[in-house]
mmCIF file of C-alpha atoms in Angstrom:
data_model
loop_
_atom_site.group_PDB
_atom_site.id
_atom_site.type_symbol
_atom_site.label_atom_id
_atom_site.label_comp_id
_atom_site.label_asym_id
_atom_site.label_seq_id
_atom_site.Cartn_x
_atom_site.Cartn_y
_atom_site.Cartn_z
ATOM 1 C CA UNK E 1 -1.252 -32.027 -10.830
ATOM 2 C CA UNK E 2 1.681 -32.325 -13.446
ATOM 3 C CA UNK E 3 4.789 -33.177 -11.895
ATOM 4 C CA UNK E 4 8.224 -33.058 -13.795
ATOM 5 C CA UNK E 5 11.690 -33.052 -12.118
ATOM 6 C CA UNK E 6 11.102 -30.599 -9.350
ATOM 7 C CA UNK E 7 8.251 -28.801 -11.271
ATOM 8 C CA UNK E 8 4.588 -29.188 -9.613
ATOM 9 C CA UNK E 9 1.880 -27.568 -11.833
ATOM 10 C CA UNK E 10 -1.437 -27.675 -10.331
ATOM 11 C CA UNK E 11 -2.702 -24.796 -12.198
ATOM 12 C CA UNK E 12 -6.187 -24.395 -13.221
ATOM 13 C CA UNK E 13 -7.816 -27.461 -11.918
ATOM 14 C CA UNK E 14 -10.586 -25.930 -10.842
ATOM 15 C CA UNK E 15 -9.031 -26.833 -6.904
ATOM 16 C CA UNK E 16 -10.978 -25.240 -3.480
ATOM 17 C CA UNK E 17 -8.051 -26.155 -1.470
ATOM 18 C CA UNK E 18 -4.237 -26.702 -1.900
ATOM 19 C CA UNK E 19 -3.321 -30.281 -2.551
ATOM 20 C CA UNK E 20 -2.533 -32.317 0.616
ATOM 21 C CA UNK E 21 0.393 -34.354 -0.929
ATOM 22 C CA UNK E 22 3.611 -33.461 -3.111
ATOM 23 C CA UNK E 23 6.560 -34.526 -3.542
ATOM 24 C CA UNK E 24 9.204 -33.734 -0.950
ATOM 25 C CA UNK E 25 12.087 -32.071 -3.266
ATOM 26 C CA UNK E 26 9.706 -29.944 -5.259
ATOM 27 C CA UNK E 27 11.146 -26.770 -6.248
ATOM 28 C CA UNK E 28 8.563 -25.180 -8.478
ATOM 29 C CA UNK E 29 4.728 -24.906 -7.241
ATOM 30 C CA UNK E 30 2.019 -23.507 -9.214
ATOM 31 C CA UNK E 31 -1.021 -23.546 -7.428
ATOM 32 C CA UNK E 32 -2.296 -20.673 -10.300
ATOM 33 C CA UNK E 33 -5.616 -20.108 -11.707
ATOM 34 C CA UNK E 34 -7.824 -21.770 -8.909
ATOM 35 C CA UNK E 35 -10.131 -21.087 -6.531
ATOM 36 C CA UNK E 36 -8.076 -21.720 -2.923
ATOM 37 C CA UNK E 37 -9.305 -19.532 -0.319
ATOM 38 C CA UNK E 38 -7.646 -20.493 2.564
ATOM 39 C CA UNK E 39 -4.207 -22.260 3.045
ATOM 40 C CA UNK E 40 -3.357 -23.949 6.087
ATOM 41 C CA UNK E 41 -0.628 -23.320 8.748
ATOM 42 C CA UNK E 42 2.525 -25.055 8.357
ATOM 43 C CA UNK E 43 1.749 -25.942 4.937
ATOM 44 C CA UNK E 44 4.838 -25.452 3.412
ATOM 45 C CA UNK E 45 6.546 -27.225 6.464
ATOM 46 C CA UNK E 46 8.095 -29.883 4.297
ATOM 47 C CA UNK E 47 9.188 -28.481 1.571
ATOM 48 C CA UNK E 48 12.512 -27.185 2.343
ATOM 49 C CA UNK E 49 13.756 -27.065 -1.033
ATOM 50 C CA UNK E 50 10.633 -24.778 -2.556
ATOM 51 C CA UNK E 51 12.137 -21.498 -4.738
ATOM 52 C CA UNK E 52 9.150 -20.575 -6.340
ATOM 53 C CA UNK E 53 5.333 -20.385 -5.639
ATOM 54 C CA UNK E 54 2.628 -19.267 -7.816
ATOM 55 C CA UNK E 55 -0.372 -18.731 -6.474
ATOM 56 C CA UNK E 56 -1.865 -15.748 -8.276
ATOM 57 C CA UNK E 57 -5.799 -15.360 -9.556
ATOM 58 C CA UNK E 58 -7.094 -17.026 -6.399
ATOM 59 C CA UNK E 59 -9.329 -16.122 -3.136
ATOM 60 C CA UNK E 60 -7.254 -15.727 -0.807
ATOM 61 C CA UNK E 61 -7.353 -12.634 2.094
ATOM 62 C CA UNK E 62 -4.634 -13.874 4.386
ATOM 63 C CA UNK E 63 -1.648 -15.888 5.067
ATOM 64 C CA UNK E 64 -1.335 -17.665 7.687
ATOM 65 C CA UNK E 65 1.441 -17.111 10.423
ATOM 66 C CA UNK E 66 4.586 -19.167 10.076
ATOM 67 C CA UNK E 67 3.549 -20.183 6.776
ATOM 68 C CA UNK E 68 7.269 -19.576 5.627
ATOM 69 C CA UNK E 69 9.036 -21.009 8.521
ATOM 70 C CA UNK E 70 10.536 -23.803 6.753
ATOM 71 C CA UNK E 71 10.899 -21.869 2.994
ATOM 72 C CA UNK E 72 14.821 -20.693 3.458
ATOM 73 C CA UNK E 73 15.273 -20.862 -0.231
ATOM 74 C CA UNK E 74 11.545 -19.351 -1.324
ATOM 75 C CA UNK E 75 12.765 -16.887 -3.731
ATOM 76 C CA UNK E 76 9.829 -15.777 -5.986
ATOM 77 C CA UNK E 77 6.630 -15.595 -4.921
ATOM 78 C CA UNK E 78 3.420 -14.568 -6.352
ATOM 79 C CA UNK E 79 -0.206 -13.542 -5.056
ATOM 80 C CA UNK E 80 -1.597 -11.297 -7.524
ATOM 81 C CA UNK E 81 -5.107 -11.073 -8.261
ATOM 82 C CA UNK E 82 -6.494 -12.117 -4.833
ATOM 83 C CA UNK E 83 -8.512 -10.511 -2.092
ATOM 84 C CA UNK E 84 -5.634 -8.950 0.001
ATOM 85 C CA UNK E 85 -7.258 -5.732 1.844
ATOM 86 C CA UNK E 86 -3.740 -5.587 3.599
ATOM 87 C CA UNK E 87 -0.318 -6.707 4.290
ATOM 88 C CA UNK E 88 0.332 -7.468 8.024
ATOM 89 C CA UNK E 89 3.814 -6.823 9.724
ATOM 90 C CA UNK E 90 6.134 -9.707 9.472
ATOM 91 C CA UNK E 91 4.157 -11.075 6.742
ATOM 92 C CA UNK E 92 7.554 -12.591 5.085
ATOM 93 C CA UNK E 93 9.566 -12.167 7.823
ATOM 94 C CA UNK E 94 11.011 -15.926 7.538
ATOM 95 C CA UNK E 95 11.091 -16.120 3.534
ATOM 96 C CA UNK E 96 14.319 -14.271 3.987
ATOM 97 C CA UNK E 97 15.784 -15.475 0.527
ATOM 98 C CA UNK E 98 12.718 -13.559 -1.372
ATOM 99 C CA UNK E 99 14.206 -12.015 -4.350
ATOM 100 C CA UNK E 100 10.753 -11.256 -6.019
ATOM 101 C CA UNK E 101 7.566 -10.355 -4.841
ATOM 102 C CA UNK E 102 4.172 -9.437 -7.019
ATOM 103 C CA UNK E 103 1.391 -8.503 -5.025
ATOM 104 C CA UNK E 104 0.021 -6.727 -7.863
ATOM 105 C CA UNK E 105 -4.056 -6.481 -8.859
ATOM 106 C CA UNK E 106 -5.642 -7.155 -5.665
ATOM 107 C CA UNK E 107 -8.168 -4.592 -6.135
ATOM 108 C CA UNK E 108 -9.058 -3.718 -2.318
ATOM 109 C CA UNK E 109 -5.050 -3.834 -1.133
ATOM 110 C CA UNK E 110 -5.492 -0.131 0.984
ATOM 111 C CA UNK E 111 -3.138 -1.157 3.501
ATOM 112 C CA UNK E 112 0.600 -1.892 4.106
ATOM 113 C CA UNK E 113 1.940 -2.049 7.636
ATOM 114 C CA UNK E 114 5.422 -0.317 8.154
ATOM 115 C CA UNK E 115 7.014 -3.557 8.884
ATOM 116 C CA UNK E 116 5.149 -5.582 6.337
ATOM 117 C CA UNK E 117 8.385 -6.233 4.433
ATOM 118 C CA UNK E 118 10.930 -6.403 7.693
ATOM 119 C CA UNK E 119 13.324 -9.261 6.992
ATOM 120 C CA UNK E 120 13.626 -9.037 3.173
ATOM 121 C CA UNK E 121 16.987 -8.002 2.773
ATOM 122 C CA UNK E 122 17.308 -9.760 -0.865
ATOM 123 C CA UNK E 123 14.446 -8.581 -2.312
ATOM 124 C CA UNK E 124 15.026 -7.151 -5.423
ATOM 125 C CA UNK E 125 10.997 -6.672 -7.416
ATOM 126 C CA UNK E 126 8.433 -5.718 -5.450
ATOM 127 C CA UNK E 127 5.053 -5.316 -7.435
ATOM 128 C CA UNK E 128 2.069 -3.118 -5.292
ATOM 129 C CA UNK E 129 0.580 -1.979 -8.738
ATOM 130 C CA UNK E 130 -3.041 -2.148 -9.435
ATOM 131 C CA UNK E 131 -4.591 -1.965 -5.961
ATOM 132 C CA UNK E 132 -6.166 0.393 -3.725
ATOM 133 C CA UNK E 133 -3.307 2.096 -2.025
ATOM 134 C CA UNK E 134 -3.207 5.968 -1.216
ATOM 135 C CA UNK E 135 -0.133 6.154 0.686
ATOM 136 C CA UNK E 136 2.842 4.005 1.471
ATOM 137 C CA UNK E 137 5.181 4.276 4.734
ATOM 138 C CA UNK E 138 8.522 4.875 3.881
ATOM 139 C CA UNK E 139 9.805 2.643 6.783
ATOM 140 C CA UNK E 140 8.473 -0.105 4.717
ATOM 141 C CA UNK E 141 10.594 0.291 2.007
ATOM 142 C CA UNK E 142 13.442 1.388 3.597
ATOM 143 C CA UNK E 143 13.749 -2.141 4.762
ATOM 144 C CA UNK E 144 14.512 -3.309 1.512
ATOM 145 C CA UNK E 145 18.168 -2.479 0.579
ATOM 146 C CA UNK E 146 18.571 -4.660 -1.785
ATOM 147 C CA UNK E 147 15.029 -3.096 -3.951
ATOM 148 C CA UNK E 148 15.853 -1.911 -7.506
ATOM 149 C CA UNK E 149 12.330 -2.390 -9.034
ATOM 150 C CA UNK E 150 9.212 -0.908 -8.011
ATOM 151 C CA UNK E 151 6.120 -1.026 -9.123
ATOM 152 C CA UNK E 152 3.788 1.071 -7.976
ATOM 153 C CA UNK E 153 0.881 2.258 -10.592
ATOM 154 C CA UNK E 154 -2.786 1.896 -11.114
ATOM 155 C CA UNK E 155 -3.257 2.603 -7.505
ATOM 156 C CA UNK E 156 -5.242 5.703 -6.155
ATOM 157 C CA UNK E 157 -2.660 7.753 -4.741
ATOM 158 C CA UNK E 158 -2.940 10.573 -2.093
ATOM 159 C CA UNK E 159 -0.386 13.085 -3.634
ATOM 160 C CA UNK E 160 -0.258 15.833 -0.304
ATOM 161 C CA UNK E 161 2.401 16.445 2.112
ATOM 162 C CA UNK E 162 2.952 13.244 3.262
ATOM 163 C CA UNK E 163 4.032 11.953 -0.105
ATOM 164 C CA UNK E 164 6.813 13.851 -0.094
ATOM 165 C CA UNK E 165 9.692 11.996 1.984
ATOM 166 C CA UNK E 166 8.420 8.663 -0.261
ATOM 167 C CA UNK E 167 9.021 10.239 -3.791
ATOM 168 C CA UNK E 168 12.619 11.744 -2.252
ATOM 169 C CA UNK E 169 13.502 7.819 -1.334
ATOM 170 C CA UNK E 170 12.283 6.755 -4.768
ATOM 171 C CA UNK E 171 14.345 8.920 -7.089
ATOM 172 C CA UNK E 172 17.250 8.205 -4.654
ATOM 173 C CA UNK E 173 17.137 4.478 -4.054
ATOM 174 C CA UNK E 174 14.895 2.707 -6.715
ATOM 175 C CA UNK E 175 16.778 2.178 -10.373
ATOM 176 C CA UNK E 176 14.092 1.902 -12.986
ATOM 177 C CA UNK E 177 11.079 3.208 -11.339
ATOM 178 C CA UNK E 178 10.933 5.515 -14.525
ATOM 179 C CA UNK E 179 9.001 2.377 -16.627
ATOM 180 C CA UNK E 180 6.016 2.927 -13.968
ATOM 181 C CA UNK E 181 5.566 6.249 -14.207
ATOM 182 C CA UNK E 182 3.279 6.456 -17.163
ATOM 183 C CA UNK E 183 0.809 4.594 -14.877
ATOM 184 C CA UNK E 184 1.858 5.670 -11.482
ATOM 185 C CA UNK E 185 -0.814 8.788 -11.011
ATOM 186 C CA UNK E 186 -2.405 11.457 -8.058
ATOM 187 C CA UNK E 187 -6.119 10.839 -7.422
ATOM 188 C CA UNK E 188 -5.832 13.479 -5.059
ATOM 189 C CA UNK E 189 -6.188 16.109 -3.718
ATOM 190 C CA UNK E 190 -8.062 17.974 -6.351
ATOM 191 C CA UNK E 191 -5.403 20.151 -7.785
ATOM 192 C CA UNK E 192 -2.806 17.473 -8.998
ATOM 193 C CA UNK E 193 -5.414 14.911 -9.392
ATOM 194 C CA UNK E 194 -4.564 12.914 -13.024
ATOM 195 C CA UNK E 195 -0.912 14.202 -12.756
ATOM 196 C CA UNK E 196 1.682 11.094 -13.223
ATOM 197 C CA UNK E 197 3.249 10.432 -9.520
ATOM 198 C CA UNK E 198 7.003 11.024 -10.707
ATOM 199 C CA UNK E 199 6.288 14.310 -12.336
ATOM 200 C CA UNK E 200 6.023 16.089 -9.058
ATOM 201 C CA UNK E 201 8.772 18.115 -7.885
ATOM 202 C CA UNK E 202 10.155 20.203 -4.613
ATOM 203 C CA UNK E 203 7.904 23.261 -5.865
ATOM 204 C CA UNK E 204 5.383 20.848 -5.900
ATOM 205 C CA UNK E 205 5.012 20.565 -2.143
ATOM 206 C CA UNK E 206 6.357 24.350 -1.587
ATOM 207 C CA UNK E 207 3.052 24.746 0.386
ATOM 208 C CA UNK E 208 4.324 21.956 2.605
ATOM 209 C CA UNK E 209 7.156 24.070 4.166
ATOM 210 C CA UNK E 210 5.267 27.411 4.882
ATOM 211 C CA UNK E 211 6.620 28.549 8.027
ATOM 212 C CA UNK E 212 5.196 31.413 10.470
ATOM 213 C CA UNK E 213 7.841 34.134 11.736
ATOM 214 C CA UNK E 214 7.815 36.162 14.981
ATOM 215 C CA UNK E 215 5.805 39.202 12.873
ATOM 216 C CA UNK E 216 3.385 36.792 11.863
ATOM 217 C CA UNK E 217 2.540 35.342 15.014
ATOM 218 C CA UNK E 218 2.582 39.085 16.679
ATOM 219 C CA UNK E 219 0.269 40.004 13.817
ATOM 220 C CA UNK E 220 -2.200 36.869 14.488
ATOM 221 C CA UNK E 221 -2.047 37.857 18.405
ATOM 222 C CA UNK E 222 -2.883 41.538 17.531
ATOM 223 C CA UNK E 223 -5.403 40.547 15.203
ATOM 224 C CA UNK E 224 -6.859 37.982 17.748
ATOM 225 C CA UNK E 225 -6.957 40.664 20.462
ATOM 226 C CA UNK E 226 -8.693 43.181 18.238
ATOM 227 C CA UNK E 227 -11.310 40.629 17.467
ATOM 228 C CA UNK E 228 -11.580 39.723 21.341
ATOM 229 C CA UNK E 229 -12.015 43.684 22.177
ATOM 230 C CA UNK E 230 -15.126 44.489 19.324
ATOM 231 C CA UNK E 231 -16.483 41.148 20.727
ATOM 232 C CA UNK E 232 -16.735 42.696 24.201
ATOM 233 C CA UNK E 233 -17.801 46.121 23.036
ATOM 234 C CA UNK E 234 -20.390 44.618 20.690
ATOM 235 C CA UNK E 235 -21.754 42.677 23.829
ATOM 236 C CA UNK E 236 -21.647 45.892 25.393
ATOM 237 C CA UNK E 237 -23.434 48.266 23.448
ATOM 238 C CA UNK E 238 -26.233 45.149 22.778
ATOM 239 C CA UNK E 239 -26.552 44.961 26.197
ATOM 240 C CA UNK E 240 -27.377 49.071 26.771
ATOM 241 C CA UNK E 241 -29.210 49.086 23.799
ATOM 242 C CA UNK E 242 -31.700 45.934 25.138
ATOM 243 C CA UNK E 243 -31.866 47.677 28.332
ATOM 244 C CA UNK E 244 -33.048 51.004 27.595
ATOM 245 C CA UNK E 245 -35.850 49.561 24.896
ATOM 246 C CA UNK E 246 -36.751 47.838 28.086
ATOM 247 C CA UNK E 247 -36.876 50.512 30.049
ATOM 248 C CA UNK E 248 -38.931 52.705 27.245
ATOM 249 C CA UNK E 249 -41.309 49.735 27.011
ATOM 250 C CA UNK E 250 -41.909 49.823 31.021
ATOM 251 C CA UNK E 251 -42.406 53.441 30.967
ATOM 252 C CA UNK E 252 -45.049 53.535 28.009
ATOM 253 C CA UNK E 253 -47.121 51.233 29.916
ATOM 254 C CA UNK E 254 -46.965 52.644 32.842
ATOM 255 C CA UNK E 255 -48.140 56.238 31.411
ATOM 256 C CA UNK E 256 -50.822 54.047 29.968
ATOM 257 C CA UNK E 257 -51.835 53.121 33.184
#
């Protein structure tokens, strides 16, 4: 590793694991370019003065718990391209100075819990672009008050009723989401698959407020009743009808006889 005033740059060195040793006051760690699959707990323990760590284009899948116990000043960190498949609650809970995030190109990211981002009140970039997300809880970001950029595209988006109270909180809250829009697009459902996420409006999900009045449900009972009634009488006339071709049957072989 390269070491200058508070800087650390391991960065492409080819390393399987993070390096056991560095200097107390480092500030700046770039652990970048590698091939670190695994990073053990409590890692960070001693070093309290950390503001930024790098540790995009790895292997990793998880971080483990407490890992930012002892990071009160982490401000930016970075894990794109990695193996995240989610992001658990809590999972930053304790890096409470976080002012950027990028969790950006980690190509099976499906999941992010509710509370994955509880604690963050500084956090001003988050970056969830580029993965495989089809829906995001609201809850999650609404525990960012502080959050002015967003980034949110190249995923596979879910664009149906449930999307609505998210794009509502985004055109409120979120600043410059407008630079991610051109990338930000529906996969689905069918009919505003390819559309660009920010285009869609309150007509869009008109469908999603359909209510039924009194006359509808009175005409769904009648209807339901009518149904229930030709049912019977169908039954009915089947059940004649079966019983007098069996009776016709018994007589013709009994005149046989």
């Amino acid at each position: 590793c390269r070491c200058r005033a508070q800087a650390v740059d391991c960065s492409g060195q080819r390393l399987a694991a993070v390096p056991p040793e560095l200097p107390l006051d480092t500030g700046n760690l770039s652990l970048a370019h590698n091939r670190i699959a695994r990073i053990p707990p409590g890692y960070l323990a001693c070093y309290g003065e950390l503001r930024v760590l790098d540790l995009r284009n790895n292997s990793l899948a998880e971080l483990p718990a407490g890992l930012f116990a002892a990071a009160g000043r982490l401000a930016q960190l970075d894990l794109s391209y990695n193996n995240f498949s989610h992001v658990a609650a809590d999972a930053f809970a304790e890096a409470r100075a976080l002012r950027r995030l990028d969790l950006s190109h980690n190509p099976g990211l499906r999941r992010v819990h509710p509370h994955a981002f509880r604690g963050l009140a500084q956090l001003r970039d988050l970056d969830l672009s580029h993965g495989a997300l089809g829906a995001l809880s609201l809850e999650a970001l609404e525990a960012l008050p502080a959050l002015v950029s967003l980034q949110i595209g190249g995923n596979p988006w879910v664009c149906g009723c449930t999307m609505e109270p998210l794009l509502k909180w985004l055109r409120s809250r979120v600043q410059r989401c407008s630079s991610d829009s051109q990338v930000a697009e529906c996969r689905a459902p069918p009919e505003v698959a390819g559309a660009p996420l920010f285009s869609l409006t309150e007509e869009s999900f008109k469908a999603c407020h359909l209510t039924l009045t009194l006359d509808d449900y009175l005409f769904i009972a009648f209807v339901g009743f009518v149904v229930s009634i030709a049912s019977v009488a169908t039954n009915f006339l089947l059940g004649i009808t079966a019983n007098c071709c069996h009776r016709w049957s018994k007589a013709s072989e009994d005149e046989e006889i």
